[in-house]
Tab-separated table of C-alpha atoms in Angstrom:
chain	number	residue	atom	x	y	z
A	1	MET	CA	0.000	0.000	0.000
A	2	MET	CA	2.773	2.463	0.896
A	3	LYS	CA	4.428	2.003	-2.511
A	4	LYS	CA	1.145	2.799	-4.241
A	5	ILE	CA	0.718	5.937	-2.143
A	6	ILE	CA	4.242	7.098	-2.983
A	7	LEU	CA	3.656	6.493	-6.677
A	8	LEU	CA	0.427	8.490	-6.552
A	9	CYS	CA	2.171	11.364	-4.773
A	10	ILE	CA	4.911	11.434	-7.407
A	11	VAL	CA	2.403	11.581	-10.228
A	12	GLN	CA	0.578	14.416	-8.482
A	13	ALA	CA	3.829	16.275	-7.855
A	14	MET	CA	4.803	15.968	-11.509
A	15	LEU	CA	1.491	17.476	-12.545
A	16	LEU	CA	1.876	20.341	-10.087
A	17	THR	CA	5.385	21.144	-11.237
A	18	GLY	CA	4.555	20.967	-14.931
A	19	CYS	CA	7.003	18.157	-15.608
A	20	LYS	CA	4.942	16.052	-17.964
A	21	ALA	CA	6.634	15.250	-21.254
A	22	GLY	CA	4.541	17.770	-23.138
A	23	ALA	CA	5.160	20.625	-20.737
A	24	ALA	CA	8.308	21.840	-22.461
A	25	ALA	CA	7.243	21.018	-25.991
A	26	SER	CA	7.693	24.537	-27.358
A	27	GLY	CA	10.313	25.064	-30.000
A	28	GLN	CA	12.557	27.030	-27.647
A	29	SER	CA	12.525	24.738	-24.611
A	30	PRO	CA	14.622	21.585	-24.179
A	31	GLU	CA	12.832	18.269	-24.024
A	32	PRO	CA	12.658	16.511	-20.666
A	33	SER	CA	14.270	13.169	-19.970
A	34	ALA	CA	13.102	11.086	-17.029
A	35	ALA	CA	14.426	8.190	-15.005
A	36	THR	CA	12.332	6.195	-12.548
A	37	ILE	CA	13.950	3.758	-10.151
A	38	PHE	CA	12.959	1.925	-6.979
A	39	SER	CA	15.754	2.421	-4.471
A	40	MET	CA	16.201	3.206	-0.762
A	41	ASP	CA	12.807	1.583	-0.226
A	42	THR	CA	10.955	4.168	-2.308
A	43	VAL	CA	10.194	5.180	-5.888
A	44	MET	CA	12.532	7.870	-7.193
A	45	GLU	CA	11.837	10.110	-10.175
A	46	VAL	CA	14.437	12.330	-11.846
A	47	THR	CA	13.360	14.746	-14.590
A	48	ALA	CA	15.999	16.803	-16.400
A	49	TYR	CA	15.457	19.135	-19.328
A	50	GLY	CA	18.014	18.672	-22.084
A	51	ALA	CA	19.544	15.484	-20.686
A	52	GLY	CA	20.051	12.498	-22.964
A	53	ASP	CA	19.530	8.815	-22.261
A	54	GLY	CA	23.209	8.328	-21.488
A	55	LEU	CA	23.190	10.868	-18.682
A	56	MET	CA	19.974	9.519	-17.232
A	57	LYS	CA	21.488	6.027	-17.146
A	58	LYS	CA	24.414	7.448	-15.200
A	59	VAL	CA	21.943	9.049	-12.792
A	60	SER	CA	20.205	5.713	-12.229
A	61	SER	CA	23.540	3.963	-11.712
A	62	ARG	CA	24.618	6.565	-9.167
A	63	ILE	CA	21.425	6.043	-7.167
A	64	LYS	CA	22.037	2.289	-7.104
A	65	GLU	CA	25.658	2.847	-6.084
A	66	LEU	CA	24.643	5.003	-3.120
A	67	ASP	CA	21.937	2.575	-2.009
A	68	ALA	CA	24.400	-0.314	-2.212
A	69	ALA	CA	26.781	1.500	0.142
A	70	LEU	CA	24.334	3.080	2.596
A	71	SER	CA	21.618	0.464	3.125
A	72	THR	CA	21.180	-0.836	6.676
A	73	THR	CA	19.546	-4.074	5.512
A	74	ASP	CA	21.612	-5.052	2.447
A	75	ARG	CA	24.184	-7.563	3.689
A	76	ALA	CA	26.635	-6.388	1.031
A	77	SER	CA	26.520	-2.709	2.039
A	78	GLU	CA	29.247	-0.786	3.837
A	79	VAL	CA	26.862	0.263	6.595
A	80	PHE	CA	25.722	-3.324	7.193
A	81	ALA	CA	29.355	-4.405	7.516
A	82	ILE	CA	30.111	-1.672	10.063
A	83	ASN	CA	27.027	-2.592	12.102
A	84	ALA	CA	27.891	-6.296	12.001
A	85	LEU	CA	31.636	-6.051	12.614
A	86	GLY	CA	31.993	-2.783	14.482
A	87	SER	CA	34.273	-1.226	11.881
A	88	GLY	CA	35.062	-1.198	8.198
A	89	LYS	CA	36.687	0.532	5.274
A	90	VAL	CA	34.241	2.828	3.505
A	91	SER	CA	33.728	4.870	0.352
A	92	ASP	CA	33.893	8.654	0.231
A	93	ASP	CA	30.081	8.803	0.267
A	94	THR	CA	29.755	6.829	3.495
A	95	LEU	CA	32.540	8.803	5.143
A	96	ARG	CA	30.845	12.081	4.191
A	97	LEU	CA	27.565	10.914	5.690
A	98	VAL	CA	29.306	9.904	8.909
A	99	LYS	CA	30.759	13.402	9.155
A	100	TYR	CA	27.393	14.967	8.308
A	101	GLY	CA	25.728	12.783	10.938
A	102	ILE	CA	28.123	13.923	13.638
A	103	SER	CA	27.804	17.566	12.577
A	104	PHE	CA	23.997	17.555	12.530
A	105	GLY	CA	23.951	15.635	15.792
A	106	GLU	CA	25.907	18.460	17.398
A	107	MET	CA	23.740	21.137	15.755
A	108	THR	CA	20.488	19.600	17.002
A	109	GLY	CA	21.643	18.594	20.458
A	110	GLY	CA	21.434	14.921	19.535
A	111	LEU	CA	17.852	15.008	18.272
A	112	LEU	CA	19.222	13.885	14.906
A	113	ASP	CA	21.216	10.782	15.816
A	114	VAL	CA	22.469	8.431	13.089
A	115	THR	CA	23.077	5.673	15.671
A	116	ILE	CA	19.328	5.294	16.275
A	117	TYR	CA	19.157	1.982	14.400
A	118	PRO	CA	19.017	-0.399	17.413
A	119	LEU	CA	15.723	1.227	18.387
A	120	VAL	CA	14.354	1.415	14.832
A	121	ARG	CA	15.030	-2.294	14.357
A	122	GLU	CA	13.616	-3.314	17.734
A	123	TRP	CA	10.342	-1.530	16.967
A	124	GLY	CA	10.194	-3.437	13.662
A	125	PHE	CA	10.451	-0.573	11.181
A	126	THR	CA	13.094	-2.331	9.096
A	127	THR	CA	12.020	-5.930	9.691
A	128	GLY	CA	8.240	-5.533	9.379
A	129	ASN	CA	7.777	-7.288	12.749
A	130	TYR	CA	6.142	-4.281	14.400
A	131	LYS	CA	5.876	-4.238	18.179
A	132	VAL	CA	6.066	-1.967	21.201
A	133	PRO	CA	9.176	-3.127	23.068
A	134	ASP	CA	9.261	-3.550	26.827
A	135	LYS	CA	10.436	-0.438	28.649
A	136	SER	CA	13.409	-2.350	30.028
A	137	VAL	CA	14.524	-3.210	26.486
A	138	ILE	CA	14.178	0.410	25.354
A	139	THR	CA	16.182	1.582	28.377
A	140	GLU	CA	19.045	-0.736	27.455
A	141	LEU	CA	18.982	0.151	23.752
A	142	ILE	CA	19.085	3.886	24.418
A	143	LYS	CA	22.496	3.330	25.982
A	144	LYS	CA	23.753	2.286	22.528
A	145	VAL	CA	22.454	5.438	20.838
A	146	ASP	CA	24.995	8.259	20.781
A	147	TYR	CA	26.455	9.737	17.584
A	148	ARG	CA	29.436	11.000	19.619
A	149	ASN	CA	30.709	7.418	19.899
A	150	ILE	CA	31.333	7.117	16.152
A	151	ARG	CA	35.018	7.151	15.218
A	152	PHE	CA	36.432	7.676	11.747
A	153	ASP	CA	39.858	7.896	10.162
A	154	GLU	CA	39.642	10.125	7.116
A	155	GLU	CA	43.088	9.192	5.823
A	156	ALA	CA	42.485	5.452	6.101
A	157	SER	CA	38.773	5.765	5.096
A	158	THR	CA	37.595	3.688	8.037
A	159	VAL	CA	34.673	3.980	10.439
A	160	SER	CA	34.213	2.248	13.800
A	161	ILE	CA	31.464	2.092	16.432
A	162	PRO	CA	31.200	0.568	19.936
A	163	GLU	CA	29.828	-2.916	20.499
A	164	GLY	CA	26.048	-2.941	20.171
A	165	ALA	CA	25.876	0.408	18.371
A	166	MET	CA	24.452	0.601	14.845
A	167	ILE	CA	24.371	3.306	12.189
A	168	ASP	CA	21.291	4.225	10.167
A	169	PHE	CA	21.423	6.958	7.525
A	170	GLY	CA	17.673	6.903	6.917
A	171	SER	CA	17.453	10.502	8.108
A	172	LEU	CA	20.110	11.733	5.660
A	173	ALA	CA	20.605	9.371	2.712
A	174	LYS	CA	17.871	10.632	0.386
A	175	GLY	CA	18.792	14.263	0.944
A	176	TYR	CA	22.427	13.493	0.238
A	177	THR	CA	21.441	11.523	-2.855
A	178	GLY	CA	19.397	14.428	-4.190
A	179	ASP	CA	22.329	16.800	-3.719
A	180	VAL	CA	24.661	14.390	-5.526
A	181	LEU	CA	22.265	13.981	-8.458
A	182	LEU	CA	21.668	17.706	-8.956
A	183	LYS	CA	25.410	18.357	-8.877
A	184	MET	CA	25.922	15.618	-11.468
A	185	LEU	CA	23.260	17.112	-13.728
A	186	GLU	CA	24.626	20.636	-13.352
A	187	GLU	CA	28.161	19.485	-14.157
A	188	ASN	CA	26.781	17.982	-17.362
A	189	GLY	CA	25.262	21.253	-18.530
A	190	ILE	CA	21.719	20.830	-17.194
A	191	SER	CA	20.141	23.995	-15.787
A	192	SER	CA	16.546	22.841	-15.248
A	193	ALA	CA	15.731	19.652	-13.349
A	194	MET	CA	13.701	18.188	-10.507
A	195	VAL	CA	14.268	15.078	-8.406
A	196	ASN	CA	11.524	13.493	-6.317
A	197	LEU	CA	13.006	10.909	-4.008
A	198	GLY	CA	9.957	9.523	-2.276
A	199	GLY	CA	8.716	12.883	-1.047
A	200	ASN	CA	12.071	14.668	-0.976
A	201	VAL	CA	11.736	17.191	-3.797
A	202	GLN	CA	14.804	19.087	-5.001
A	203	THR	CA	15.034	21.500	-7.903
A	204	LEU	CA	17.822	22.752	-10.139
A	205	GLY	CA	17.149	26.236	-11.466
A	206	THR	CA	13.662	27.086	-12.649
A	207	LYS	CA	11.359	25.369	-15.103
A	208	PRO	CA	12.481	25.858	-18.737
A	209	ASP	CA	10.068	28.773	-19.180
A	210	GLY	CA	11.730	30.636	-16.308
A	211	THR	CA	8.913	30.186	-13.801
A	212	GLU	CA	9.350	28.612	-10.395
A	213	TRP	CA	8.512	25.007	-9.640
A	214	LYS	CA	5.329	24.584	-7.596
A	215	ILE	CA	5.864	21.948	-4.937
A	216	GLY	CA	2.909	20.447	-3.097
A	217	ILE	CA	3.006	19.798	0.655
A	218	GLU	CA	1.076	16.574	1.178
A	219	SER	CA	-2.058	16.677	3.287
A	220	PRO	CA	-1.395	14.249	6.187
A	221	GLY	CA	-3.667	11.251	6.037
A	222	ARG	CA	-5.613	12.611	3.046
A	223	ASP	CA	-5.343	12.607	-0.721
A	224	GLY	CA	-3.919	15.722	-2.316
A	225	TYR	CA	-2.059	18.687	-0.894
A	226	ILE	CA	-2.525	20.999	2.043
A	227	GLY	CA	-0.457	23.747	0.448
A	228	ILE	CA	1.891	24.733	-2.375
A	229	VAL	CA	5.313	26.376	-2.225
A	230	PRO	CA	6.945	27.938	-5.333
A	231	VAL	CA	10.726	27.416	-5.422
A	232	ALA	CA	13.812	27.606	-7.631
A	233	ASP	CA	17.163	26.031	-6.751
A	234	LYS	CA	15.690	24.780	-3.487
A	235	ALA	CA	14.916	21.560	-1.688
A	236	VAL	CA	11.529	20.870	-0.084
A	237	ILE	CA	11.927	17.993	2.359
A	238	THR	CA	9.077	16.549	4.437
A	239	SER	CA	9.014	14.221	7.424
A	240	GLY	CA	5.611	13.012	8.513
A	241	GLY	CA	4.239	10.685	11.121
A	242	TYR	CA	1.603	9.557	8.614
A	243	GLU	CA	4.227	8.080	6.252
A	244	ARG	CA	5.246	4.909	8.136
A	245	TYR	CA	3.435	3.735	11.214
A	246	PHE	CA	1.646	0.842	12.847
A	247	LYS	CA	-1.165	0.448	15.338
A	248	GLY	CA	-0.121	-1.254	18.540
A	249	THR	CA	-2.141	-3.825	20.453
A	250	ASP	CA	-2.850	-1.002	22.898
A	251	GLY	CA	-4.706	0.867	20.147
A	252	ASN	CA	-2.110	3.644	19.874
A	253	ILE	CA	-0.425	4.736	16.640
A	254	TYR	CA	3.373	4.515	16.562
A	255	TRP	CA	5.366	6.092	13.756
A	256	HIS	CA	8.929	5.832	12.526
A	257	ILE	CA	10.326	9.183	13.726
A	258	PHE	CA	12.022	8.513	17.055
A	259	ASP	CA	13.010	10.753	19.938
A	260	PRO	CA	16.533	9.547	20.853
A	261	ARG	CA	15.994	10.822	24.400
A	262	THR	CA	13.071	8.491	25.140
A	263	GLY	CA	13.412	5.632	22.671
A	264	TYR	CA	9.790	6.145	21.640
A	265	PRO	CA	8.292	7.746	18.517
A	266	ALA	CA	8.181	11.534	18.900
A	267	LYS	CA	4.744	12.668	20.032
A	268	ASN	CA	4.258	16.388	20.558
A	269	GLY	CA	1.292	17.464	18.432
A	270	LEU	CA	3.142	17.645	15.107
A	271	ILE	CA	2.133	15.350	12.254
A	272	SER	CA	4.303	16.822	9.483
A	273	VAL	CA	7.345	19.094	9.079
A	274	SER	CA	8.468	20.415	5.684
A	275	ILE	CA	11.752	22.277	5.274
A	276	VAL	CA	12.582	24.638	2.397
A	277	THR	CA	16.317	25.194	2.088
A	278	ASP	CA	19.310	25.146	-0.257
A	279	THR	CA	20.413	21.519	0.113
A	280	GLY	CA	18.629	18.235	0.499
A	281	ILE	CA	20.795	16.869	3.283
A	282	TYR	CA	20.291	19.938	5.468
A	283	GLY	CA	16.570	19.875	4.785
A	284	GLU	CA	16.291	16.210	5.650
A	285	ALA	CA	18.279	16.577	8.862
A	286	LEU	CA	16.080	19.478	9.939
A	287	SER	CA	12.756	17.901	8.970
A	288	THR	CA	13.508	14.967	11.283
A	289	SER	CA	15.054	16.858	14.197
A	290	LEU	CA	12.475	19.666	14.214
A	291	PHE	CA	9.712	17.073	14.184
A	292	VAL	CA	11.249	15.640	17.350
A	293	MET	CA	11.637	19.111	18.912
A	294	GLY	CA	7.972	20.047	18.627
A	295	LEU	CA	6.551	23.344	17.401
A	296	GLU	CA	7.774	25.675	20.159
A	297	ALA	CA	11.398	24.509	20.186
A	298	ALA	CA	11.455	24.215	16.389
A	299	SER	CA	10.230	27.813	16.088
A	300	GLU	CA	13.060	28.988	18.336
A	301	PHE	CA	15.540	26.960	16.292
A	302	TRP	CA	14.348	28.771	13.153
A	303	ARG	CA	14.641	32.147	14.845
A	304	SER	CA	18.232	31.424	15.848
A	305	HIS	CA	19.347	30.072	12.455
A	306	ARG	CA	17.231	31.731	9.749
A	307	ASP	CA	18.859	29.760	6.907
A	308	PHE	CA	15.730	27.746	6.073
A	309	GLU	CA	11.946	28.065	6.037
A	310	ALA	CA	9.434	25.570	7.366
A	311	VAL	CA	5.827	24.411	7.244
A	312	PHE	CA	4.555	22.734	10.415
A	313	ILE	CA	1.284	20.798	10.349
A	314	MET	CA	-0.322	19.820	13.631
A	315	GLU	CA	-2.416	16.741	14.301
A	316	SER	CA	-5.261	19.190	14.911
A	317	GLY	CA	-4.987	20.415	11.304
A	318	GLU	CA	-3.453	23.776	12.198
A	319	ILE	CA	-0.708	25.011	9.866
A	320	PHE	CA	2.228	27.131	10.987
A	321	ILE	CA	4.687	28.648	8.512
A	322	THR	CA	7.893	30.597	9.105
A	323	GLY	CA	8.017	34.260	8.139
A	324	GLY	CA	9.864	33.839	4.847
A	325	LEU	CA	6.924	31.866	3.438
A	326	GLU	CA	4.228	34.338	4.472
A	327	ASN	CA	3.625	35.665	0.964
A	328	ARG	CA	4.593	32.463	-0.852
A	329	PHE	CA	2.860	29.493	0.771
A	330	LYS	CA	-0.626	28.951	-0.653
A	331	VAL	CA	-3.177	26.814	1.156
A	332	ALA	CA	-4.634	24.203	-1.189
A	333	GLY	CA	-8.203	22.956	-1.481
A	334	THR	CA	-7.589	19.856	0.632
A	335	SER	CA	-6.578	21.841	3.730
A	336	ALA	CA	-8.005	20.404	6.922
A	337	GLY	CA	-9.273	23.870	7.765
A	338	GLY	CA	-7.352	24.190	10.996
A	339	GLY	CA	-6.154	27.711	10.281
A	340	LEU	CA	-2.861	29.230	9.151
A	341	SER	CA	-0.464	31.090	11.457
A	342	VAL	CA	2.879	32.771	10.764
A	343	ILE	CA	5.917	32.289	12.981
A	344	ARG	CA	7.761	35.581	13.155
A	345	PRO	CA	11.355	36.443	14.152
């Protein structure tokens, strides 16, 4: 079911952004080329205007290469080897993500922690065996979660972790992949492109006609969009509790975004956080960590940084946007009607 939902969202996003094959069919605009691939447990769509089949094949190969290195469940991946053996020699991509993980961990006070995997696995989000673990188990697993315990040797290209610790780049890998793909396209002369990596939307330049891309913010738990943001050369990254979840035997809903401080899914009134910023990896790190923070702390984080914008959707249906989106974010027809408020400096 989740794959079907993702596919539907991609089709809708393509329509919103004007990326259908006929959209650039004027004599002066380049023709679009598209690549669709299932990787990192989601459907990925790359559309580039003026790119040939050869370049799009390279794009697809690069996605597969990154997935092969960064997967937590692929027994042949670099991350799997580190988790199983406690150390390993890694590629430049994996080493960069380790460094990003440590950096974002420091920036967010540990609310973005790439060593969260022991908890994610215990709750069943990678195995499919969903369950609410005993509190005693969670207490023990939390002791293994601390990004500060990761060690790396840049010269030797090695990474090591303590016994029982495990790395999971699920909060960074798609954003990093989007950044890599856009750089690849730009280096090959492409100036207009969009990548949709299972909800992570990143754009290169504007559409061929010079207008901005219109990116839809999905309406949590409903079909369609709750709002639209026009962007150029930006990433729009969303983390939502409605994306992956299960219903426990206690009747409660548990989703895949964890609070490293408690070992439980973050529960603070937020249902969705979308970040608008320059790079995918920064947007993805923030969408996860600000979701964990909750609206009040996330608002203060924005006020102190001011290098991104955000859309916060509450379980109540209320929408909060940061000041830079005040005259840009447009509420769509599927809004839950909870009202729109602006977070100001």
